[in-house]
PDB file of C-alpha atoms in Angstrom:
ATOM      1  CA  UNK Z  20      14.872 -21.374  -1.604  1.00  0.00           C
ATOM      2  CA  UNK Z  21      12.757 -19.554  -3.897  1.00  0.00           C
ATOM      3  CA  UNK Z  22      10.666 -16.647  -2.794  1.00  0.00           C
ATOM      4  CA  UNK Z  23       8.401 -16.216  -5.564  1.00  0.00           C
ATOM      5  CA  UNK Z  24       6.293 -18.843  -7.301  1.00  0.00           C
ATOM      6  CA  UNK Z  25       4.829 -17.427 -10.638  1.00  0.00           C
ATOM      7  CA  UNK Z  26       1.286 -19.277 -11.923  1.00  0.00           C
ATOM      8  CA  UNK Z  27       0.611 -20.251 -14.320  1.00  0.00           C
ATOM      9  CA  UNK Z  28       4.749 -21.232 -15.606  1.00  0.00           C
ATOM     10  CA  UNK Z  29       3.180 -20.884 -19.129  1.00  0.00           C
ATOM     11  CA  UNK Z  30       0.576 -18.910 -20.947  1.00  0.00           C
ATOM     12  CA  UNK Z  31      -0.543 -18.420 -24.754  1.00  0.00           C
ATOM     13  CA  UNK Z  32      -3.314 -15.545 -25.578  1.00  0.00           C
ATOM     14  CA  UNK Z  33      -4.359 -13.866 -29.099  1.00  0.00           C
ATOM     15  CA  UNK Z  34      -3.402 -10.679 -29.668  1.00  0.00           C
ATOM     16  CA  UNK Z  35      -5.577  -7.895 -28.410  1.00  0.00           C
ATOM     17  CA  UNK Z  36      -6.372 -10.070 -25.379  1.00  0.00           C
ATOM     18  CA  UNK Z  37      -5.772  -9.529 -21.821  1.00  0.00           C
ATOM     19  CA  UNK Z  38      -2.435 -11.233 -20.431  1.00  0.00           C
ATOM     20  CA  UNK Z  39      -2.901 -12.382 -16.086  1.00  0.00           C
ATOM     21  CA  UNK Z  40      -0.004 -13.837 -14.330  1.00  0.00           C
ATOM     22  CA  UNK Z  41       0.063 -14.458 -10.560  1.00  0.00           C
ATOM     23  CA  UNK Z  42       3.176 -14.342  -7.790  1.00  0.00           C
ATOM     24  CA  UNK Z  43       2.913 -16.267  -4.340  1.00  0.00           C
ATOM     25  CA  UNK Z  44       5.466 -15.417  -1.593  1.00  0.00           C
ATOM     26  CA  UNK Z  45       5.973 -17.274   1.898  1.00  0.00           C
ATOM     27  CA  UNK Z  46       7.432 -14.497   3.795  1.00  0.00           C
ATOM     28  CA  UNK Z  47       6.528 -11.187   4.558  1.00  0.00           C
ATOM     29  CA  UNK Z  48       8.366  -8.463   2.407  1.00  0.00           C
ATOM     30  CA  UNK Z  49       9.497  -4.826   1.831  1.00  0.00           C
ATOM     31  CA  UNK Z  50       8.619  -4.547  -2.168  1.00  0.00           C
ATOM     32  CA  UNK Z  51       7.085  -7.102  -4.820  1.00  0.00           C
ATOM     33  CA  UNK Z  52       8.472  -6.196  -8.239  1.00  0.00           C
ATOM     34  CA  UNK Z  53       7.920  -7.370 -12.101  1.00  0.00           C
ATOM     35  CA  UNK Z  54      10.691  -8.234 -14.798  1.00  0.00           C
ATOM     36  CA  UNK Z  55      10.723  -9.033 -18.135  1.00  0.00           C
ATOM     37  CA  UNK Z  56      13.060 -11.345 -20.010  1.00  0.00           C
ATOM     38  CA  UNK Z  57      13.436 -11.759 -23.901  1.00  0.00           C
ATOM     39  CA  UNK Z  58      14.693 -14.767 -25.204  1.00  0.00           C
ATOM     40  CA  UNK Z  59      17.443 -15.685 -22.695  1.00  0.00           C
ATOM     41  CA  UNK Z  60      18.611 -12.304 -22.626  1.00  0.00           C
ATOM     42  CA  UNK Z  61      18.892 -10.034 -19.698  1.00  0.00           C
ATOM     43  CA  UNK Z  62      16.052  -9.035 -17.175  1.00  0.00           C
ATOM     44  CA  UNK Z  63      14.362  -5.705 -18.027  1.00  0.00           C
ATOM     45  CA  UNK Z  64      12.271  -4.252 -14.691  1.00  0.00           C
ATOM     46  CA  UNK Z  65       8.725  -3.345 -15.140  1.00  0.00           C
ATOM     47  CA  UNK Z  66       7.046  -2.146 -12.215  1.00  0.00           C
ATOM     48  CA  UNK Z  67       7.415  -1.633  -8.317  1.00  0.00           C
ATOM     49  CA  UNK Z  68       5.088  -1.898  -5.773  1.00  0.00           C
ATOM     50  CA  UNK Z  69       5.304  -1.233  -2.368  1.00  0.00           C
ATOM     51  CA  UNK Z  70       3.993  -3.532   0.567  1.00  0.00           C
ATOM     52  CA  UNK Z  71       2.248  -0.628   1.697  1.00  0.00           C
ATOM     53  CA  UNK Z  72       0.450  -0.229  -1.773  1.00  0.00           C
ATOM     54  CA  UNK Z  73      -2.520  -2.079  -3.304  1.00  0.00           C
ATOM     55  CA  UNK Z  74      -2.496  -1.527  -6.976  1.00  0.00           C
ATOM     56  CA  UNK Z  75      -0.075   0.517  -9.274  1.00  0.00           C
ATOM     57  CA  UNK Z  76      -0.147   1.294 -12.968  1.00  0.00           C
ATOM     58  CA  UNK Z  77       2.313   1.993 -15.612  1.00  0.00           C
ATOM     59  CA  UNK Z  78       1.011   2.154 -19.263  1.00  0.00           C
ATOM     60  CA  UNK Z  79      -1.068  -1.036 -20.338  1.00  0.00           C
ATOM     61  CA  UNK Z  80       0.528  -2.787 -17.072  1.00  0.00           C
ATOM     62  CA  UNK Z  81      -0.945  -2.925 -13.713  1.00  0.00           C
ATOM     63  CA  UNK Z  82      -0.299  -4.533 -10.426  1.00  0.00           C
ATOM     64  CA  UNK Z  83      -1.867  -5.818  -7.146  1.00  0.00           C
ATOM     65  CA  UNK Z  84      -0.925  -6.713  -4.487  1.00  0.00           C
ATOM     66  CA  UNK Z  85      -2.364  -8.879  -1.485  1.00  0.00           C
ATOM     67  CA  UNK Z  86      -0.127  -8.897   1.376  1.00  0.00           C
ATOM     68  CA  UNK Z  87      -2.921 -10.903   3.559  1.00  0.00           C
ATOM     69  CA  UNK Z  88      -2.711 -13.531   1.165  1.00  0.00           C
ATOM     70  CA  UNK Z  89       0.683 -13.124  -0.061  1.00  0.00           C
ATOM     71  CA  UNK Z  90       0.268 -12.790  -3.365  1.00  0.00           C
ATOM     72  CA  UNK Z  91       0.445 -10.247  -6.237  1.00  0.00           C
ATOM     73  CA  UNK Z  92      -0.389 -10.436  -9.848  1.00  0.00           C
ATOM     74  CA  UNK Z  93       0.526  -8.594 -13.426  1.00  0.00           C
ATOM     75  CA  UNK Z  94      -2.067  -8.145 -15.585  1.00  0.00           C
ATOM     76  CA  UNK Z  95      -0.911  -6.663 -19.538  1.00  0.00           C
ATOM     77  CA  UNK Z  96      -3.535  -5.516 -21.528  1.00  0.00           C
ATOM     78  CA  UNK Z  97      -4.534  -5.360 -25.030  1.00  0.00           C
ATOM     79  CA  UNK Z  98      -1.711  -7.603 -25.721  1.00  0.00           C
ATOM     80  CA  UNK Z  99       1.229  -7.123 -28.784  1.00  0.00           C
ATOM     81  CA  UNK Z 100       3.179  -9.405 -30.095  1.00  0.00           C
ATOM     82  CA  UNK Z 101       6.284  -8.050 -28.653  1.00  0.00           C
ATOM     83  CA  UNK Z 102       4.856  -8.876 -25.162  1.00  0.00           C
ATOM     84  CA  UNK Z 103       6.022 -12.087 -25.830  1.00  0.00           C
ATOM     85  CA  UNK Z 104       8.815 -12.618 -23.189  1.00  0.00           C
ATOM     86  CA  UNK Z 105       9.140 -14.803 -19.563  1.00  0.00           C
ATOM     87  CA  UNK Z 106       7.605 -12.207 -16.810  1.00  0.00           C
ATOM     88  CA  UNK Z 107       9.349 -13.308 -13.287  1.00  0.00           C
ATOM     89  CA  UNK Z 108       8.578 -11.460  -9.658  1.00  0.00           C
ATOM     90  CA  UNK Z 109      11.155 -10.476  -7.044  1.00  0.00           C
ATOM     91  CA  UNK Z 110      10.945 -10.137  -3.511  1.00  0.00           C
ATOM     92  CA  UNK Z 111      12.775  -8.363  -1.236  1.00  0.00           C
ATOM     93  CA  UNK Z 112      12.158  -9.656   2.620  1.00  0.00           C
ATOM     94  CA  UNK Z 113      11.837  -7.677   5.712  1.00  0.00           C
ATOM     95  CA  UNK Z 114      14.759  -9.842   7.430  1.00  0.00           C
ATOM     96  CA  UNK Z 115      16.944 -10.465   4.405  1.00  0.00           C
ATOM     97  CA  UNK Z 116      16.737  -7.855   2.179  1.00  0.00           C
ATOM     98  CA  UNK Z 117      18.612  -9.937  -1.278  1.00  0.00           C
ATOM     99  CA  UNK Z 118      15.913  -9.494  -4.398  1.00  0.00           C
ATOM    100  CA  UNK Z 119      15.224 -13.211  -5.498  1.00  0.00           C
ATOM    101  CA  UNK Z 120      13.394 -14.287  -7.908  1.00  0.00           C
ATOM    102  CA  UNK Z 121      10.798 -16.577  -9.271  1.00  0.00           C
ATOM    103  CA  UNK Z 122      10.696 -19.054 -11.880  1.00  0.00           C
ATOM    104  CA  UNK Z 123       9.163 -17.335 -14.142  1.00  0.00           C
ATOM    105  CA  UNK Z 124       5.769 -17.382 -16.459  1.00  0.00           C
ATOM    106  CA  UNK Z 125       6.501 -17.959 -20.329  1.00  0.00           C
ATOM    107  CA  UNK Z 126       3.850 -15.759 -22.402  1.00  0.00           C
ATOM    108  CA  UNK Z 127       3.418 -16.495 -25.590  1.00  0.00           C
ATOM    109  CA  UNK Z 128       1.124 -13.740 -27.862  1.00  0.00           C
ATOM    110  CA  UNK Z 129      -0.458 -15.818 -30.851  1.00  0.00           C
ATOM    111  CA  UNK Z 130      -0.988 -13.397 -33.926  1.00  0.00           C
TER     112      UNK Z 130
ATOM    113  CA  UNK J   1      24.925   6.735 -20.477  1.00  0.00           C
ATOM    114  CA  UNK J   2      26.040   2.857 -20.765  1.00  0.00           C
ATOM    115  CA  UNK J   3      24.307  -0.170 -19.536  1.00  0.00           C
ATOM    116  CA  UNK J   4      25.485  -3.010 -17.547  1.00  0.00           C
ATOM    117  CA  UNK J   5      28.386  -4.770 -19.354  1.00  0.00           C
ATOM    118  CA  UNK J   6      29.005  -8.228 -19.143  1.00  0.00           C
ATOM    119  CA  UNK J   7      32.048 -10.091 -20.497  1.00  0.00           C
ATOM    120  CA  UNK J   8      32.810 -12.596 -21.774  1.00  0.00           C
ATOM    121  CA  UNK J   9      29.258 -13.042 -23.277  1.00  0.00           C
ATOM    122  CA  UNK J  10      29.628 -16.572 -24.356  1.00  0.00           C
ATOM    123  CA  UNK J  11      32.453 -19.175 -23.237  1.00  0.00           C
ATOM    124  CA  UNK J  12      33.278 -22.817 -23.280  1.00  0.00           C
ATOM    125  CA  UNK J  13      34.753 -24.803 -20.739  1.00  0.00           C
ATOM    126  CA  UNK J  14      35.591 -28.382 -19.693  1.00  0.00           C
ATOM    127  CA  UNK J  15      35.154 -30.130 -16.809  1.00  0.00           C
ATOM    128  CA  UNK J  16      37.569 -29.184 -13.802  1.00  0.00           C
ATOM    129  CA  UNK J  17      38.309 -25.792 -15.251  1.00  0.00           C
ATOM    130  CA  UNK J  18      37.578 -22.525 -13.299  1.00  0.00           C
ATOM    131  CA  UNK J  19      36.344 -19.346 -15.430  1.00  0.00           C
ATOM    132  CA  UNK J  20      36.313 -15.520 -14.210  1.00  0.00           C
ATOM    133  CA  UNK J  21      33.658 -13.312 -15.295  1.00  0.00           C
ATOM    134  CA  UNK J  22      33.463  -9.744 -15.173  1.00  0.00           C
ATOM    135  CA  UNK J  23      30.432  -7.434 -14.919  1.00  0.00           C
ATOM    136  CA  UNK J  24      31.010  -3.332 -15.209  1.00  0.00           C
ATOM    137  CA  UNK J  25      27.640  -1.469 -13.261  1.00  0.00           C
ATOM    138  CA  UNK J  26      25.831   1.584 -14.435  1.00  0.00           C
ATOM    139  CA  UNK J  27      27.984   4.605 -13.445  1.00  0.00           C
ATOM    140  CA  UNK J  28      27.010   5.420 -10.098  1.00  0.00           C
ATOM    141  CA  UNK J  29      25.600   2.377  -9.302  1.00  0.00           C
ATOM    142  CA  UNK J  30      27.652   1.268  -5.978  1.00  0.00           C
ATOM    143  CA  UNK J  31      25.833  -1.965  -5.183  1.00  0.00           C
ATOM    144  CA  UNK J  32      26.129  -5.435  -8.028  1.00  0.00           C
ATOM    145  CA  UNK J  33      24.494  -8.328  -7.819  1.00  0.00           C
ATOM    146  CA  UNK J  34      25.047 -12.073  -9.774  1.00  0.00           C
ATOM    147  CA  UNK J  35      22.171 -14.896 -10.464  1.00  0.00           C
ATOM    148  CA  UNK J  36      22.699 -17.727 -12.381  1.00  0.00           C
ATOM    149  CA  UNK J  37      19.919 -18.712 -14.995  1.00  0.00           C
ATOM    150  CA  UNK J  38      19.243 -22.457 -15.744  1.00  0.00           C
ATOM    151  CA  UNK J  39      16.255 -23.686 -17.323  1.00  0.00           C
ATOM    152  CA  UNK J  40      14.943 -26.225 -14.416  1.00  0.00           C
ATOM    153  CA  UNK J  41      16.001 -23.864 -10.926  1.00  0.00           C
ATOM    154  CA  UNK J  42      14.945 -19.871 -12.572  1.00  0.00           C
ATOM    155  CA  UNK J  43      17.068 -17.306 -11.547  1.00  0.00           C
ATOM    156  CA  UNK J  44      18.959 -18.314  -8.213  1.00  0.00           C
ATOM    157  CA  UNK J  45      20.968 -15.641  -6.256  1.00  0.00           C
ATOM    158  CA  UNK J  46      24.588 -16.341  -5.644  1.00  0.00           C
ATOM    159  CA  UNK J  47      25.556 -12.903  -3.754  1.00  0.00           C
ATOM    160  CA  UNK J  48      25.555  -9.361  -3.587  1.00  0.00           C
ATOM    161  CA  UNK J  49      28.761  -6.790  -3.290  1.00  0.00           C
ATOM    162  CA  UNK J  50      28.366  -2.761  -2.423  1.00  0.00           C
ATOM    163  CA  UNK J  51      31.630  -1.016  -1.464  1.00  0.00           C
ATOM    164  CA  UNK J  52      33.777  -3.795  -2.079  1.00  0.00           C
ATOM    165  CA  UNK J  53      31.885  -5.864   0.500  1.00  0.00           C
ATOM    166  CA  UNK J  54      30.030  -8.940   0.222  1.00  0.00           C
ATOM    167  CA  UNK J  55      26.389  -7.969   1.599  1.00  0.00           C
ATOM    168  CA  UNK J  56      24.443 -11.419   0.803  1.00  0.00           C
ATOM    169  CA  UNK J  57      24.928 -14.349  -0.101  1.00  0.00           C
ATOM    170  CA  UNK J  58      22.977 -17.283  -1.322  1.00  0.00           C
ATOM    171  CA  UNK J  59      23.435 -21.137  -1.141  1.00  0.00           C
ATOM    172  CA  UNK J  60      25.811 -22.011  -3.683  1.00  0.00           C
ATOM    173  CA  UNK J  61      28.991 -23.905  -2.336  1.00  0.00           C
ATOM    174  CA  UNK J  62      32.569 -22.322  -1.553  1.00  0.00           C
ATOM    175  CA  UNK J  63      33.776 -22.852  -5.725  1.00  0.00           C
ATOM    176  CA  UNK J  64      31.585 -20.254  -6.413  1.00  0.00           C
ATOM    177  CA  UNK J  65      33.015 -16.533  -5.450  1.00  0.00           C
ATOM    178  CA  UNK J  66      33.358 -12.960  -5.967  1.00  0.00           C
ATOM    179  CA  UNK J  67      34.779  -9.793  -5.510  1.00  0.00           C
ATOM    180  CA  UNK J  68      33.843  -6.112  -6.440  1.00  0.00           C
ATOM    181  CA  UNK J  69      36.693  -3.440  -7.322  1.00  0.00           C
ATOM    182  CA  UNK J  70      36.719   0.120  -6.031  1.00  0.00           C
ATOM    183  CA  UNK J  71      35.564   1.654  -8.992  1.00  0.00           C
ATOM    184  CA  UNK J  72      32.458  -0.829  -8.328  1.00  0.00           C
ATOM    185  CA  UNK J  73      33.325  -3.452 -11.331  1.00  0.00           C
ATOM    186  CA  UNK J  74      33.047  -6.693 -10.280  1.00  0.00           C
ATOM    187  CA  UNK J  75      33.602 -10.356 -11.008  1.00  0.00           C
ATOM    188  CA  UNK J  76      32.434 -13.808 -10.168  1.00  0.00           C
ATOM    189  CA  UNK J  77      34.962 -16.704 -10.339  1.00  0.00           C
ATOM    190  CA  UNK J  78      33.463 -20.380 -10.440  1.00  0.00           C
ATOM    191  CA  UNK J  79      36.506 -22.992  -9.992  1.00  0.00           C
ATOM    192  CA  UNK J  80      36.556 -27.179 -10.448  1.00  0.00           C
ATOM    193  CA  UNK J  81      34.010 -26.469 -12.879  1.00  0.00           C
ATOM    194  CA  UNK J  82      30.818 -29.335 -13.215  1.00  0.00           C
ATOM    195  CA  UNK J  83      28.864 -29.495 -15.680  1.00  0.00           C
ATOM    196  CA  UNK J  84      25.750 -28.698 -13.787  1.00  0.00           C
ATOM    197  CA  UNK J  85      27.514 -25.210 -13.483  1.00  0.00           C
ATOM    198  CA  UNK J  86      26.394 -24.964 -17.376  1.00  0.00           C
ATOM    199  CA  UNK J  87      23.874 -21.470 -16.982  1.00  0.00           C
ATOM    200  CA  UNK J  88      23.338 -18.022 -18.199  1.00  0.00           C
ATOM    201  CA  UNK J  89      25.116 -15.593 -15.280  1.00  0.00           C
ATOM    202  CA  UNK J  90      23.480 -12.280 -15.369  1.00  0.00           C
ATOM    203  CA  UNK J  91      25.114  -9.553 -13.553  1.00  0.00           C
ATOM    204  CA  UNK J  92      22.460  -6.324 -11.853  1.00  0.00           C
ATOM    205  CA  UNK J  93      23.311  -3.567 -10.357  1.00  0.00           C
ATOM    206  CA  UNK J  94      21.372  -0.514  -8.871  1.00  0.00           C
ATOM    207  CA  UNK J  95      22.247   2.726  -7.134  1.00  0.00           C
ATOM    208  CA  UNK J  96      22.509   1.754  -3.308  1.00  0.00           C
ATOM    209  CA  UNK J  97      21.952  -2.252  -1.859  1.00  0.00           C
ATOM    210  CA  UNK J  98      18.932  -4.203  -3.031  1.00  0.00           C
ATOM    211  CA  UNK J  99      15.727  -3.432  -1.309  1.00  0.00           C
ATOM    212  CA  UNK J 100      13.132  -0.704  -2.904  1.00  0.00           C
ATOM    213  CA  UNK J 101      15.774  -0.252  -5.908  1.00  0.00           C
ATOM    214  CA  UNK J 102      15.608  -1.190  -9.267  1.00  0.00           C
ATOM    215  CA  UNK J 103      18.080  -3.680 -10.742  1.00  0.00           C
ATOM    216  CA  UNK J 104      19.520  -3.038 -14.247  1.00  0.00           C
ATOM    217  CA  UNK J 105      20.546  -6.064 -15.660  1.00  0.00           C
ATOM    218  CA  UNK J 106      23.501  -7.304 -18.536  1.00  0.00           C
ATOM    219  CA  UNK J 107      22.737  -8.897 -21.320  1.00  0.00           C
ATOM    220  CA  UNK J 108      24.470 -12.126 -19.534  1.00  0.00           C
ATOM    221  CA  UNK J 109      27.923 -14.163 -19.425  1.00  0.00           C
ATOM    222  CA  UNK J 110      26.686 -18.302 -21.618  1.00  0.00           C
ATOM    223  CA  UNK J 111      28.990 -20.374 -19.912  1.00  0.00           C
ATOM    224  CA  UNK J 112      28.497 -23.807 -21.253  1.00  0.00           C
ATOM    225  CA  UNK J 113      30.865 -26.761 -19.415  1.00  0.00           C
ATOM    226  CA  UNK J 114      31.443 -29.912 -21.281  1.00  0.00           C
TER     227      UNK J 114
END
């Protein structure tokens, strides 16, 4: 069964606006991370965070995480056009270590 | 240096058929990974290989297999071939097993059943 459940499965913002997506988990895990897909193509990783870490930033992305309440959640800013992509989580479990993924959030950037 | 390859990138098959798909890693990378895409179940896992082993697996029945080489290539065969089996395959692999490592994906194998 899935691990991650990404919320909300689709989003549309204007450009130059800020870009949330959220990741629920049931079980408890090693490391959350973000991907990015374009257009059917392959996965392209993001970010990494630890479940020992809170909050981690790389360029205009950055990352929480809540292990008490099992979620974690993306947030892009000053969004481009080219930010238009599916954004999925993976999980990687303390007892079964396999990364599996979400279904996915489909943003849309609206010139 | 070269990403993950992934071949055939697009392929046709009927119903019945079995298809063999072939995914060459990162150099270096030891451990590969398969998921198949569809459109209404996301990106499932099907299994995991690192030094020619299987290390996971995930719930996809017996016509569904794999095998890694000892220069870590590795394909996925799916045999008796349904049409529900219709779904991008993307191929990942990273440096050791899954776990706190990143996984570099292909660009994907299209297999479309009729």
């Amino acid at each position: 069964s899935q691990q991650g459940e990404e919320d909300p499965q689709a989003l549309s913002i204007q450009e130059g606006e800020n870009a949330t997506m959220n990741c629920s988990y049931k079980t408890s895990i090693n490391n959350l991370q973000w991907y990015r897909q374009n257009s059917g193509r392959g996965l392209v990783h993001l970010i990494l965070i630890r479940s020992n870490e809170r909050e981690k930033h790389s360029g205009r992305l950055r990352v929480t995480l809540d292990t008490s309440k099992k979620s974690s959640s993306l947030l892009i800013t000053a969004s481009r056009a080219a930010d238009t992509a599916s954004y999925f989580c993976a999980t990687d479990g303390r007892r079964d270590d396999k990364i599996i993924f979400g279904k996915g959030t489909r943003l849309h950037i609206l010139p | 240096k070269a990403g993950v390859t992934q071949t055939p990138r697009y392929l046709i098959k009927t119903r019945g058929q079995q298809v063999t798909l072939s995914c060459s890693p990162i150099s270096g990378h030891r451990s590969v990974s398969w998921y198949q895409q569809t459109p209404g179940q996301g990106l499932q896992f099907l299994f995991e290989y690192f030094s020619e082993t299987q290390r996971n697996k995930g719930n996809f029945p017996g016509r569904f297999s794999g095998r890694q080489f000892s220069n870590s290539r590795s394909e996925m065969n799916v045999s008796t071939l349904e049409l529900g089996d219709s779904a991008l395959y993307l191929c990942a692999s990273s440096v050791p097993p899954s776990g706190a490592n990143v996984l570099t994906f292909g660009a994907g194998s299209r297999l479309t059943v009729l």
